[in-house]
PDB file of C-alpha atoms in Angstrom:
ATOM      1  CA  UNK A   1      43.400 108.547  13.370  1.00 58.00           C
ATOM      2  CA  UNK A   2      40.707 110.948  13.668  1.00 61.00           C
ATOM      3  CA  UNK A   3      39.484 110.462  10.105  1.00 64.00           C
ATOM      4  CA  UNK A   4      39.424 106.559  10.540  1.00 64.00           C
ATOM      5  CA  UNK A   5      37.323 106.901  13.755  1.00 65.00           C
ATOM      6  CA  UNK A   6      35.001 109.596  13.059  1.00 62.00           C
ATOM      7  CA  UNK A   7      35.199 109.906   9.227  1.00 61.00           C
ATOM      8  CA  UNK A   8      32.681 106.985   8.287  1.00 56.00           C
ATOM      9  CA  UNK A   9      33.551 103.993   6.452  1.00 52.00           C
ATOM     10  CA  UNK A  10      34.726 105.605   3.490  1.00 48.00           C
ATOM     11  CA  UNK A  11      35.455 109.193   2.009  1.00 46.00           C
ATOM     12  CA  UNK A  12      31.950 109.368   0.651  1.00 44.00           C
ATOM     13  CA  UNK A  13      30.528 108.906   4.015  1.00 47.00           C
ATOM     14  CA  UNK A  14      31.730 111.393   6.581  1.00 49.00           C
ATOM     15  CA  UNK A  15      29.017 110.655   9.087  1.00 58.00           C
ATOM     16  CA  UNK A  16      31.074 111.534  12.280  1.00 61.00           C
ATOM     17  CA  UNK A  17      29.849 108.360  14.101  1.00 69.00           C
ATOM     18  CA  UNK A  18      32.383 107.011  16.482  1.00 71.00           C
ATOM     19  CA  UNK A  19      33.291 103.817  14.884  1.00 73.00           C
ATOM     20  CA  UNK A  20      35.018 102.556  17.696  1.00 74.00           C
ATOM     21  CA  UNK A  21      32.161 102.995  19.806  1.00 74.00           C
ATOM     22  CA  UNK A  22      29.842 101.154  17.503  1.00 73.00           C
ATOM     23  CA  UNK A  23      32.343  98.272  17.253  1.00 76.00           C
ATOM     24  CA  UNK A  24      32.070  97.521  20.806  1.00 81.00           C
ATOM     25  CA  UNK A  25      30.685  94.129  21.836  1.00 79.00           C
ATOM     26  CA  UNK A  26      27.887  95.472  24.013  1.00 79.00           C
ATOM     27  CA  UNK A  27      26.882  97.920  21.266  1.00 80.00           C
ATOM     28  CA  UNK A  28      27.486  95.981  17.794  1.00 81.00           C
ATOM     29  CA  UNK A  29      24.785  93.544  16.995  1.00 82.00           C
ATOM     30  CA  UNK A  30      25.724  89.821  16.839  1.00 82.00           C
ATOM     31  CA  UNK A  31      24.968  87.685  13.815  1.00 85.00           C
ATOM     32  CA  UNK A  32      21.948  86.036  15.583  1.00 84.00           C
ATOM     33  CA  UNK A  33      20.672  89.481  16.780  1.00 82.00           C
ATOM     34  CA  UNK A  34      20.888  90.649  13.088  1.00 82.00           C
ATOM     35  CA  UNK A  35      19.026  87.719  11.942  1.00 82.00           C
ATOM     36  CA  UNK A  36      16.343  88.143  14.764  1.00 81.00           C
ATOM     37  CA  UNK A  37      15.921  91.942  13.825  1.00 80.00           C
ATOM     38  CA  UNK A  38      15.178  91.209  10.149  1.00 79.00           C
ATOM     39  CA  UNK A  39      13.055  88.054  10.513  1.00 78.00           C
ATOM     40  CA  UNK A  40      10.446  88.316  13.337  1.00 70.00           C
ATOM     41  CA  UNK A  41       6.992  89.465  13.043  1.00 59.00           C
ATOM     42  CA  UNK A  42       6.844  91.607  16.132  1.00 60.00           C
ATOM     43  CA  UNK A  43      10.778  92.582  16.079  1.00 78.00           C
ATOM     44  CA  UNK A  44      11.796  95.999  16.033  1.00 83.00           C
ATOM     45  CA  UNK A  45      13.696  96.640  12.720  1.00 84.00           C
ATOM     46  CA  UNK A  46      15.120 100.126  13.411  1.00 85.00           C
ATOM     47  CA  UNK A  47      14.904 103.151  15.449  1.00 89.00           C
ATOM     48  CA  UNK A  48      14.137 106.237  13.215  1.00 91.00           C
ATOM     49  CA  UNK A  49      13.426 109.030  15.878  1.00 93.00           C
ATOM     50  CA  UNK A  50      13.321 110.279  19.387  1.00 93.00           C
ATOM     51  CA  UNK A  51      11.183 112.630  21.149  1.00 93.00           C
ATOM     52  CA  UNK A  52      10.449 113.763  24.811  1.00 94.00           C
ATOM     53  CA  UNK A  53       6.837 113.671  25.717  1.00 92.00           C
ATOM     54  CA  UNK A  54       5.277 114.354  29.137  1.00 90.00           C
ATOM     55  CA  UNK A  55       8.775 114.213  30.617  1.00 91.00           C
ATOM     56  CA  UNK A  56       9.627 110.779  29.264  1.00 93.00           C
ATOM     57  CA  UNK A  57      11.843 109.676  26.273  1.00 94.00           C
ATOM     58  CA  UNK A  58       9.932 108.008  23.385  1.00 95.00           C
ATOM     59  CA  UNK A  59      11.759 106.361  20.116  1.00 94.00           C
ATOM     60  CA  UNK A  60      10.164 106.117  16.905  1.00 93.00           C
ATOM     61  CA  UNK A  61      10.332 102.422  15.929  1.00 91.00           C
ATOM     62  CA  UNK A  62       9.941 100.626  12.550  1.00 88.00           C
ATOM     63  CA  UNK A  63       8.634  97.229  13.166  1.00 84.00           C
ATOM     64  CA  UNK A  64       9.042  94.379  10.600  1.00 80.00           C
ATOM     65  CA  UNK A  65       5.184  93.835  10.710  1.00 76.00           C
ATOM     66  CA  UNK A  66       4.066  97.253  10.035  1.00 78.00           C
ATOM     67  CA  UNK A  67       4.489  99.743   7.244  1.00 83.00           C
ATOM     68  CA  UNK A  68       4.117 102.887   9.683  1.00 88.00           C
ATOM     69  CA  UNK A  69       6.261 103.872  12.509  1.00 91.00           C
ATOM     70  CA  UNK A  70       5.193 103.546  16.174  1.00 90.00           C
ATOM     71  CA  UNK A  71       6.309 105.540  19.088  1.00 92.00           C
ATOM     72  CA  UNK A  72       7.307 103.785  22.315  1.00 91.00           C
ATOM     73  CA  UNK A  73       8.558 104.882  25.612  1.00 92.00           C
ATOM     74  CA  UNK A  74      12.090 103.932  26.551  1.00 91.00           C
ATOM     75  CA  UNK A  75      10.616 101.675  29.487  1.00 90.00           C
ATOM     76  CA  UNK A  76       9.229  99.619  26.828  1.00 87.00           C
ATOM     77  CA  UNK A  77      12.394  99.053  25.020  1.00 87.00           C
ATOM     78  CA  UNK A  78      14.163  98.345  28.267  1.00 87.00           C
ATOM     79  CA  UNK A  79      11.671  95.565  29.220  1.00 86.00           C
ATOM     80  CA  UNK A  80      11.617  94.244  25.333  1.00 77.00           C
ATOM     81  CA  UNK A  81      12.419  90.485  25.099  1.00 68.00           C
ATOM     82  CA  UNK A  82      14.605  91.010  22.065  1.00 72.00           C
ATOM     83  CA  UNK A  83      18.131  91.342  23.299  1.00 74.00           C
ATOM     84  CA  UNK A  84      19.041  93.909  20.665  1.00 85.00           C
ATOM     85  CA  UNK A  85      16.659  96.637  21.575  1.00 86.00           C
ATOM     86  CA  UNK A  86      18.876  98.569  23.894  1.00 88.00           C
ATOM     87  CA  UNK A  87      21.720  98.221  21.362  1.00 87.00           C
ATOM     88  CA  UNK A  88      19.594  99.854  18.770  1.00 87.00           C
ATOM     89  CA  UNK A  89      18.764 102.774  21.199  1.00 89.00           C
ATOM     90  CA  UNK A  90      22.570 103.255  22.049  1.00 87.00           C
ATOM     91  CA  UNK A  91      23.429 102.915  18.392  1.00 85.00           C
ATOM     92  CA  UNK A  92      20.631 105.646  17.415  1.00 87.00           C
ATOM     93  CA  UNK A  93      21.754 107.755  20.252  1.00 88.00           C
ATOM     94  CA  UNK A  94      25.415 108.025  19.213  1.00 81.00           C
ATOM     95  CA  UNK A  95      24.251 108.832  15.553  1.00 80.00           C
ATOM     96  CA  UNK A  96      22.249 111.637  16.905  1.00 83.00           C
ATOM     97  CA  UNK A  97      24.921 112.977  18.901  1.00 80.00           C
ATOM     98  CA  UNK A  98      27.227 112.881  15.809  1.00 73.00           C
ATOM     99  CA  UNK A  99      24.646 114.466  13.609  1.00 73.00           C
ATOM    100  CA  UNK A 100      24.003 117.509  16.216  1.00 76.00           C
ATOM    101  CA  UNK A 101      27.809 117.946  16.835  1.00 71.00           C
ATOM    102  CA  UNK A 102      28.299 118.734  13.050  1.00 66.00           C
ATOM    103  CA  UNK A 103      30.765 116.164  12.420  1.00 60.00           C
ATOM    104  CA  UNK A 104      28.846 114.948   9.384  1.00 57.00           C
ATOM    105  CA  UNK A 105      29.164 118.415   7.713  1.00 59.00           C
ATOM    106  CA  UNK A 106      32.751 119.299   9.005  1.00 60.00           C
ATOM    107  CA  UNK A 107      35.473 116.969   7.716  1.00 58.00           C
ATOM    108  CA  UNK A 108      37.838 115.390  10.372  1.00 56.00           C
ATOM    109  CA  UNK A 109      41.312 116.829   9.829  1.00 59.00           C
ATOM    110  CA  UNK A 110      44.519 117.140  11.397  1.00 54.00           C
ATOM    111  CA  UNK A 111      46.901 120.101  11.463  1.00 50.00           C
TER     112      UNK A 111
END
C-alpha cells in the first residue's frame, strides 16, 4: 500500500508524492482545465518555484505566452480567473513537501 501510494507511478519514479492526494477531485485537473492550461495566451502553464518575500508567499509561474518565468503573489493566484490556478498551487506545495521530506530519495518499504 505504501509503495503504491507514495512510490510514484512506477518503480523508476519514486517521487514520494501522495498519489491519493493528487487524485482527489478538488486537486486533479479536469480534461477541460488541462486543455485550458495548455492553450490560452495568458494561462498559467506551470508553477516552478515558491518563495517568501516581504512576508507574503510568491510563486514562480511559467505562462504560455512567455519564455521566462514571472513571480506572482498568492493573492494573484487566488483571484485568477482560471479555475485551475489554485489546484496547481496545491499540487506544487504537495510535491515540495514530498521532496523536503526525503521520500524521493528514501524508498517506501514495509517491514
